[in-house]
PDB file of C-alpha atoms in Angstrom:
ATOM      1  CA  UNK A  18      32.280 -44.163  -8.586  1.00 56.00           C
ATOM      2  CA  UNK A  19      32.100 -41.271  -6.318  1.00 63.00           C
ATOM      3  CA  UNK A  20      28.392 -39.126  -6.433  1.00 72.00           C
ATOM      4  CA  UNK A  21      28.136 -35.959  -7.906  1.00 70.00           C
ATOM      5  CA  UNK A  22      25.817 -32.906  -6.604  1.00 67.00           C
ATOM      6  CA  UNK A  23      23.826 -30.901  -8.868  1.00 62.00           C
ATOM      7  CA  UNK A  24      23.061 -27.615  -7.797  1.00 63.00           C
ATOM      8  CA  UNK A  25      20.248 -25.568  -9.871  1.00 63.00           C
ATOM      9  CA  UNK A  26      20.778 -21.903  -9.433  1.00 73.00           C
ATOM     10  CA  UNK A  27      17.107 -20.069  -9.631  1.00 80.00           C
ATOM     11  CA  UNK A  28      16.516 -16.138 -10.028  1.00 88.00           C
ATOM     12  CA  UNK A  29      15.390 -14.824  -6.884  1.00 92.00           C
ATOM     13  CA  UNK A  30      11.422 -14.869  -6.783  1.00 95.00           C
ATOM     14  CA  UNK A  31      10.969 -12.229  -4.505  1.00 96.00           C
ATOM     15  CA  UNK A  32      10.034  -9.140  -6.895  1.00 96.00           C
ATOM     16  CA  UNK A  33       7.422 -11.760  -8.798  1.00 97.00           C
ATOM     17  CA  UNK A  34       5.700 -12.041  -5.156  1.00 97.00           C
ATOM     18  CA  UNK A  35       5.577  -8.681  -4.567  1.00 98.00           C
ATOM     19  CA  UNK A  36       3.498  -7.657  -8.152  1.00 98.00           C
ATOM     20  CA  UNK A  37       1.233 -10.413  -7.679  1.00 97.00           C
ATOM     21  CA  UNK A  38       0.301  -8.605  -3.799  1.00 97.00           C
ATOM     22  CA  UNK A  39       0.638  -5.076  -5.427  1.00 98.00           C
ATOM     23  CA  UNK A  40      -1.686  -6.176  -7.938  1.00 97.00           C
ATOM     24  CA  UNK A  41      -4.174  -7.745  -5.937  1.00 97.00           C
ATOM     25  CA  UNK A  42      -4.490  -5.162  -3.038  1.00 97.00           C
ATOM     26  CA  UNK A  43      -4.728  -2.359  -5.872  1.00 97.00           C
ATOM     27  CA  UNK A  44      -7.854  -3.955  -7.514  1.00 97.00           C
ATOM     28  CA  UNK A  45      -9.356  -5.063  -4.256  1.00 96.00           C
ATOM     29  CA  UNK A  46      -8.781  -1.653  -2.586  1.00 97.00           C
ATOM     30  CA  UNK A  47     -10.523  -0.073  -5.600  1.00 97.00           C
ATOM     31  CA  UNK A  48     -14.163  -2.013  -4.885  1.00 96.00           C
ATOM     32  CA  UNK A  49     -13.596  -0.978  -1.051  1.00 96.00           C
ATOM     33  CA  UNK A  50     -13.106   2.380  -1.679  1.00 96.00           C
ATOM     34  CA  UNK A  51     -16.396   2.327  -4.241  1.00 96.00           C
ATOM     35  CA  UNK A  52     -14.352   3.544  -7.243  1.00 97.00           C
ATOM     36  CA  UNK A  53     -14.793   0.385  -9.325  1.00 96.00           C
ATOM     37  CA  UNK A  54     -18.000  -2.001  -8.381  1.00 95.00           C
ATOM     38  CA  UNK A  55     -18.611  -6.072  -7.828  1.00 92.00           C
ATOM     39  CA  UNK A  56     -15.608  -8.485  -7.465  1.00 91.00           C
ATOM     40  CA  UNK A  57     -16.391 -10.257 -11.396  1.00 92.00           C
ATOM     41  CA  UNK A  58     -12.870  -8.366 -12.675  1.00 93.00           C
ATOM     42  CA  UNK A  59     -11.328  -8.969  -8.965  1.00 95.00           C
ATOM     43  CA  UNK A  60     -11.674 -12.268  -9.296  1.00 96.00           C
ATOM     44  CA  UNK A  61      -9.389 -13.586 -11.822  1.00 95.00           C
ATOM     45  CA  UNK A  62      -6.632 -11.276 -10.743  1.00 95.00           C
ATOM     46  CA  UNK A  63      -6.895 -12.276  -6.838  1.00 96.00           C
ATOM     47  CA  UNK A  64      -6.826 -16.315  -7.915  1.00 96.00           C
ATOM     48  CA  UNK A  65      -4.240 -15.668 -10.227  1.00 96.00           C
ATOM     49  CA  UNK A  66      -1.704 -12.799  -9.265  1.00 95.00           C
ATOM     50  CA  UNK A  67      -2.737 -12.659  -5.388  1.00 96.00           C
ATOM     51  CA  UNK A  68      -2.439 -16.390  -5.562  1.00 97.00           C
ATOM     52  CA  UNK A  69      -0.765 -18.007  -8.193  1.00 97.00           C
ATOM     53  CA  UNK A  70       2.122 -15.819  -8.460  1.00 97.00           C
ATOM     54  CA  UNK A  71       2.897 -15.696  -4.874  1.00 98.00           C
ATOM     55  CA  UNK A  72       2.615 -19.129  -4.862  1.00 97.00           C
ATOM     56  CA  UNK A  73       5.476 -19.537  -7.369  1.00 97.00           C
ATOM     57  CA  UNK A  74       7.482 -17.424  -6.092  1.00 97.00           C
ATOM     58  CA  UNK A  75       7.161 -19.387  -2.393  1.00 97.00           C
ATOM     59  CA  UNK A  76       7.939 -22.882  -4.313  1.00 96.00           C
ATOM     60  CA  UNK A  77      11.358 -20.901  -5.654  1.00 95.00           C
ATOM     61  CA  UNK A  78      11.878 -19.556  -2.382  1.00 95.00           C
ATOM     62  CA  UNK A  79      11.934 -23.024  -0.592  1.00 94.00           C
ATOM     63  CA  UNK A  80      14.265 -23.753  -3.113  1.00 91.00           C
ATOM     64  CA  UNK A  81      16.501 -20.691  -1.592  1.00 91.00           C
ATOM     65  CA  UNK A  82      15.932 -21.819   1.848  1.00 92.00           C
ATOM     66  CA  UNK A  83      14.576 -18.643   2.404  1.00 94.00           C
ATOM     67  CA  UNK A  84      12.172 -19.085   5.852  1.00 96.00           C
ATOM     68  CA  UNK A  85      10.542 -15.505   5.706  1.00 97.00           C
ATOM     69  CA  UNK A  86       9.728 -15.351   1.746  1.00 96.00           C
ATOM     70  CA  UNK A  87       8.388 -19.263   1.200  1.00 97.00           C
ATOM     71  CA  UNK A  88       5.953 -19.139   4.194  1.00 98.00           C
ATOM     72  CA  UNK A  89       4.754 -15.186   3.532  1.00 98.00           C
ATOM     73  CA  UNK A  90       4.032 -15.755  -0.295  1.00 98.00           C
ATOM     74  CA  UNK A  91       2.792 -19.239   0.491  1.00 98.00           C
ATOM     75  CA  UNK A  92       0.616 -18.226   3.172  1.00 98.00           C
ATOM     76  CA  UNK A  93      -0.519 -14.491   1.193  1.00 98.00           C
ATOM     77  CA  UNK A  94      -0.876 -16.650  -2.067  1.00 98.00           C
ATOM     78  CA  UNK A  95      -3.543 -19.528  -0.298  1.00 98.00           C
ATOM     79  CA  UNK A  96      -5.418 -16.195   1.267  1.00 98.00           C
ATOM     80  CA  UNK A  97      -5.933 -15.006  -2.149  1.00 98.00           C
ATOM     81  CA  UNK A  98      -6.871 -18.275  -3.530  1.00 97.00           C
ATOM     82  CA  UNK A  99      -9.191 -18.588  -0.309  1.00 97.00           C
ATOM     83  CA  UNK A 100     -11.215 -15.524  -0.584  1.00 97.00           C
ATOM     84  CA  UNK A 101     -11.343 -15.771  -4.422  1.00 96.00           C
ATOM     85  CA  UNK A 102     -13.181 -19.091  -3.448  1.00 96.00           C
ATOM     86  CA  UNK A 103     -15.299 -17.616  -0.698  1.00 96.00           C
ATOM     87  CA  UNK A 104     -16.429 -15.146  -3.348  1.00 95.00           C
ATOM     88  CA  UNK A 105     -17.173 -17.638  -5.663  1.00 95.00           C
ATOM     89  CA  UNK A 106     -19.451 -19.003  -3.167  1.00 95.00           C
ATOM     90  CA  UNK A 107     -21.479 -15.985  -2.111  1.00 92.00           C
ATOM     91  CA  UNK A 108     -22.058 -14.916  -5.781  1.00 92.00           C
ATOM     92  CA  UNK A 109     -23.608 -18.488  -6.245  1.00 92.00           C
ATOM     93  CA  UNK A 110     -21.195 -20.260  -8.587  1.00 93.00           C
ATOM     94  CA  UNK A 111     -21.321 -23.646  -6.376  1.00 92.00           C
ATOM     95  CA  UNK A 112     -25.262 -23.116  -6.235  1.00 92.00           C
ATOM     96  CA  UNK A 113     -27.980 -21.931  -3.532  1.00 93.00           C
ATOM     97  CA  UNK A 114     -27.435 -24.505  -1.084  1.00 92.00           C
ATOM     98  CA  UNK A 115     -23.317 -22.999  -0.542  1.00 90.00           C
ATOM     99  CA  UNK A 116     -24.592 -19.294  -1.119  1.00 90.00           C
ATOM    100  CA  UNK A 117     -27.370 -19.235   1.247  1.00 92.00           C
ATOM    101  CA  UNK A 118     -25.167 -21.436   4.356  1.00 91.00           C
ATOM    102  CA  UNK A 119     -22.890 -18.188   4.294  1.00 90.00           C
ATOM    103  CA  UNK A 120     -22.056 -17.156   8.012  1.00 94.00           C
ATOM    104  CA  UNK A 121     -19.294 -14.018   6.849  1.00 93.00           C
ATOM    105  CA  UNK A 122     -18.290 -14.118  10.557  1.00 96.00           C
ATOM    106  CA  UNK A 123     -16.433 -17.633   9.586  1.00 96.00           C
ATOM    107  CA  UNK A 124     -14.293 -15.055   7.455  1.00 96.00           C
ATOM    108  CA  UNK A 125     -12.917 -12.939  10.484  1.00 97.00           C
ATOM    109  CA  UNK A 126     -11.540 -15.636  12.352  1.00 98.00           C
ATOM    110  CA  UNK A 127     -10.033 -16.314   9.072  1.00 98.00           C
ATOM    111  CA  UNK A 128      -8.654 -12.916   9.405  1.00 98.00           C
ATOM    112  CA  UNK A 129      -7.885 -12.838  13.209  1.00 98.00           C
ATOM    113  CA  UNK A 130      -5.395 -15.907  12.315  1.00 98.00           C
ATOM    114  CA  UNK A 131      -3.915 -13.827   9.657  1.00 98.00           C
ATOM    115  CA  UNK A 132      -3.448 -10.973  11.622  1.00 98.00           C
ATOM    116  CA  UNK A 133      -1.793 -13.113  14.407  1.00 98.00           C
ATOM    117  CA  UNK A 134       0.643 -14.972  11.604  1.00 98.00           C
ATOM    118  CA  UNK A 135       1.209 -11.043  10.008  1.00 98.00           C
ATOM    119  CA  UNK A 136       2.464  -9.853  13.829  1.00 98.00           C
ATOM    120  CA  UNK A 137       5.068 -12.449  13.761  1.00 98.00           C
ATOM    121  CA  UNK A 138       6.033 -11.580  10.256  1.00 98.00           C
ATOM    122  CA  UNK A 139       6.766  -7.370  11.485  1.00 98.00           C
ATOM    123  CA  UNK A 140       8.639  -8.893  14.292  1.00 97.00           C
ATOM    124  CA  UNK A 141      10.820 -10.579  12.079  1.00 97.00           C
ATOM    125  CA  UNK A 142      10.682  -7.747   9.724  1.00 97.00           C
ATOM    126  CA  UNK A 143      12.961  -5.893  12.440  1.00 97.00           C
ATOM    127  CA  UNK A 144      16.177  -7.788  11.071  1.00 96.00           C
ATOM    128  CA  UNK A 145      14.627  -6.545   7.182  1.00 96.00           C
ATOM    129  CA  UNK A 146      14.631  -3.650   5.678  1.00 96.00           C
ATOM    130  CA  UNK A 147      12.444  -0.378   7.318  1.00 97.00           C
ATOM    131  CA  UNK A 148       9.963  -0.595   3.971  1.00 97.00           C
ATOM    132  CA  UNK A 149       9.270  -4.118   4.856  1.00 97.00           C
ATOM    133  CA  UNK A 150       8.668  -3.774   8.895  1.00 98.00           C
ATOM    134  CA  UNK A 151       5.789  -0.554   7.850  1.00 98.00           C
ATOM    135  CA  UNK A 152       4.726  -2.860   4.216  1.00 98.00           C
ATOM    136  CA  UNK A 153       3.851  -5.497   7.150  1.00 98.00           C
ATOM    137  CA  UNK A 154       2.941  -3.654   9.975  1.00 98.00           C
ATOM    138  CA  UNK A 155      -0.305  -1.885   7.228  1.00 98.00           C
ATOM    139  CA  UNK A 156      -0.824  -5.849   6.850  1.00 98.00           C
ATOM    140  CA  UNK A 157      -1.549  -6.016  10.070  1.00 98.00           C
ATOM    141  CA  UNK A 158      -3.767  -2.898  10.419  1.00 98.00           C
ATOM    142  CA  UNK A 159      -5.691  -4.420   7.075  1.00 98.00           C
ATOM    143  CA  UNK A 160      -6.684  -7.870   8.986  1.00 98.00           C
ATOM    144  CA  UNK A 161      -7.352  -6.170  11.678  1.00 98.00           C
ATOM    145  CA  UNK A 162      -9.571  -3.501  10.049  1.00 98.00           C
ATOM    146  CA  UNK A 163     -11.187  -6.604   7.972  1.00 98.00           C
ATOM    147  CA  UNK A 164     -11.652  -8.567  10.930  1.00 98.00           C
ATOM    148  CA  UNK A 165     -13.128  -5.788  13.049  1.00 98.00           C
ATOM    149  CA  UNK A 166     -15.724  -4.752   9.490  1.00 97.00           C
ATOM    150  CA  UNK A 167     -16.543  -8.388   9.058  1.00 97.00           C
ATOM    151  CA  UNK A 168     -17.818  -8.675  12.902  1.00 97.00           C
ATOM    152  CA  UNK A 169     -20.204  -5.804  12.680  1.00 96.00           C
ATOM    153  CA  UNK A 170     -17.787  -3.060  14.695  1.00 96.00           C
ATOM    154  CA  UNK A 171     -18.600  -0.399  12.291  1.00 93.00           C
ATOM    155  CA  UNK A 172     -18.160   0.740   8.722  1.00 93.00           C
ATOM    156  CA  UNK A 173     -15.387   3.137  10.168  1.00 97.00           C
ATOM    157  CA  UNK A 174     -13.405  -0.153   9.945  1.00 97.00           C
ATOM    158  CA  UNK A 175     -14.314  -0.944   5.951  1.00 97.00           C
ATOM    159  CA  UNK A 176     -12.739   2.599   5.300  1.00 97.00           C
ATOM    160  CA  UNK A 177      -9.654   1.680   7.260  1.00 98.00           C
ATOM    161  CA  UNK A 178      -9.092  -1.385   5.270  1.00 98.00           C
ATOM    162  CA  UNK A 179      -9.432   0.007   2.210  1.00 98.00           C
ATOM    163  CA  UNK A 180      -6.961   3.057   2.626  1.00 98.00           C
ATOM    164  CA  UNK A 181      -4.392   0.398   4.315  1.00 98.00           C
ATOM    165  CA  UNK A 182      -4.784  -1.880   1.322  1.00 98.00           C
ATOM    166  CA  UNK A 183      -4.050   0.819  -0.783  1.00 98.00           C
ATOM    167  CA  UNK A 184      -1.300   2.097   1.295  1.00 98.00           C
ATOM    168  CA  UNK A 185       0.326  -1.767   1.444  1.00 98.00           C
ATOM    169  CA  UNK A 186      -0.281  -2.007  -2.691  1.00 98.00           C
ATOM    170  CA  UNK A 187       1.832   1.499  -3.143  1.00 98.00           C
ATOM    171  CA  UNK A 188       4.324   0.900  -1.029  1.00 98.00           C
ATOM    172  CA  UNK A 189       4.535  -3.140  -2.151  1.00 98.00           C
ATOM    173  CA  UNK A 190       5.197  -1.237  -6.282  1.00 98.00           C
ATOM    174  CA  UNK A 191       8.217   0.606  -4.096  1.00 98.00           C
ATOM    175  CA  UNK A 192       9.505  -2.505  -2.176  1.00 98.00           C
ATOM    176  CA  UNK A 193       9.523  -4.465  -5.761  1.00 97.00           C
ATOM    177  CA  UNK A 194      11.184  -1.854  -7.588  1.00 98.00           C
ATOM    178  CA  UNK A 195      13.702  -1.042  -5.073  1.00 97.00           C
ATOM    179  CA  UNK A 196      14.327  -4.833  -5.379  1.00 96.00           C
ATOM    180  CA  UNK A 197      14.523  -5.163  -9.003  1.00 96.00           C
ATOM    181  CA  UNK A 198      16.304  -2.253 -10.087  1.00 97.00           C
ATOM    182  CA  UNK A 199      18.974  -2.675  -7.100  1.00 96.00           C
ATOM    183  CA  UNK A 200      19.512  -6.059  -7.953  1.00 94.00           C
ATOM    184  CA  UNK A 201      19.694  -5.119 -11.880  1.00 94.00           C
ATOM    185  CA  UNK A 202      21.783  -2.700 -11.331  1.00 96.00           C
ATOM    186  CA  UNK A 203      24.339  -3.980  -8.295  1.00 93.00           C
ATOM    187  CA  UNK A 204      23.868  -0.562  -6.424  1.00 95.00           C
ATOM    188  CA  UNK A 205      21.366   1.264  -4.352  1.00 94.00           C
ATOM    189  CA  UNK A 206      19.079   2.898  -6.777  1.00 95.00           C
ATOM    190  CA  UNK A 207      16.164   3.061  -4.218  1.00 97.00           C
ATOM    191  CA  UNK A 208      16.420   3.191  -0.476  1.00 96.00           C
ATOM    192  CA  UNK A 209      14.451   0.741   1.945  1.00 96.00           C
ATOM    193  CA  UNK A 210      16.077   1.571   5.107  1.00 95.00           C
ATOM    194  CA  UNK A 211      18.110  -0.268   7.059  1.00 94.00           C
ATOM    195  CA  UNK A 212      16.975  -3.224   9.738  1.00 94.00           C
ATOM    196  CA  UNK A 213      15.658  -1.402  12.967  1.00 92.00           C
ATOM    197  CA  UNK A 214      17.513  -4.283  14.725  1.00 91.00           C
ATOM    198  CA  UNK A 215      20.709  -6.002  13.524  1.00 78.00           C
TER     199      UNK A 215
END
């Protein structure tokens, strides 16, 4: 008997990605910018929606073979789940011993090789769409701004990371529903511009 293949046909996981980052970089940009206070409610939504759902939605994009979306939301979703940890750790949930062996300079070389993974992303974002290269390129400016805050360069760069966080939040509710409602609809309902390089 000869072998059949089985191919299982998944909904593209891309829009599901994008909310959990919107999400995430709208409540986190709120506590930099001082309108809401402490990271208790940030929490829950950066382990779950910064890193859950972007981890889904890479495990469905593997599944697509797509290169760009499984190692962004993979690599986006463990960030989330990473500082959700960190936080954890500084408020004293693992006890004093973890809190008080803090060194927050550990956390901007965490964001210096985030910012160097993000560059490659906007050069590939040069075959996407123009919404994607400047979503990625305010990624860029936001590790760079968090890297440059976290080493002591000035609290010029705290205000830069919060107004690029809400920028990339914004514009990532735009990407998604240009996404959605094109695909829905099988026509161009929102613009994203076309690649800068074919």
């Amino acid at each position: 008997m000869g072998t059949q293949k089985t191919k299982i046909v998944v909904a593209d996981p891309t829009t599901l990605g994008l909310f959990g980052l919107a999400i995430v970089t709208l409540v986190a940009s709120s506590q930099k910018l001082g309108i809401t206070e402490g990271l208790a409610f940030v929490l829950p939504w950066a382990l779950l929606l910064g890193g859950v759902a972007q981890l889904i939605a890479a495990m469905f994009d593997f599944k697509h073979n797509n290169l760009f979306g499984s190692t962004a939301f993979a690599a986006y979703g463990l960030f989330w789940v990473g500082m959700g940890m960190s936080w954890l750790i500084k408020l004293g949930c693992f006890g004093e011993t973890l809190a008080n062996a803090v060194d927050v300079k550990q956390l901007g070389f965490v964001f210096v090789g985030y910012l160097m993974l993000t560059v490659v992303f906007v050069i590939s974002a040069l075959k996407m769409s123009k919404a994607m290269f400047i979503l990625l390129s305010l990624i860029v400016v936001l590790f760079l701004s968090l890297a440059l805050d976290t080493f002591g360069c000035g609290h010029f760069w705290h205000s830069v990371a919060a107004y690029s966080e809400l920028a990339i939040s914004l514009l990532t509710f735009y990407v998604l529903a240009a996404k959605y409602l094109n695909s829905f609809f099988e026509k161009d309902i929102l613009c994203v511009g076309k690649p800068l390089c074919k």
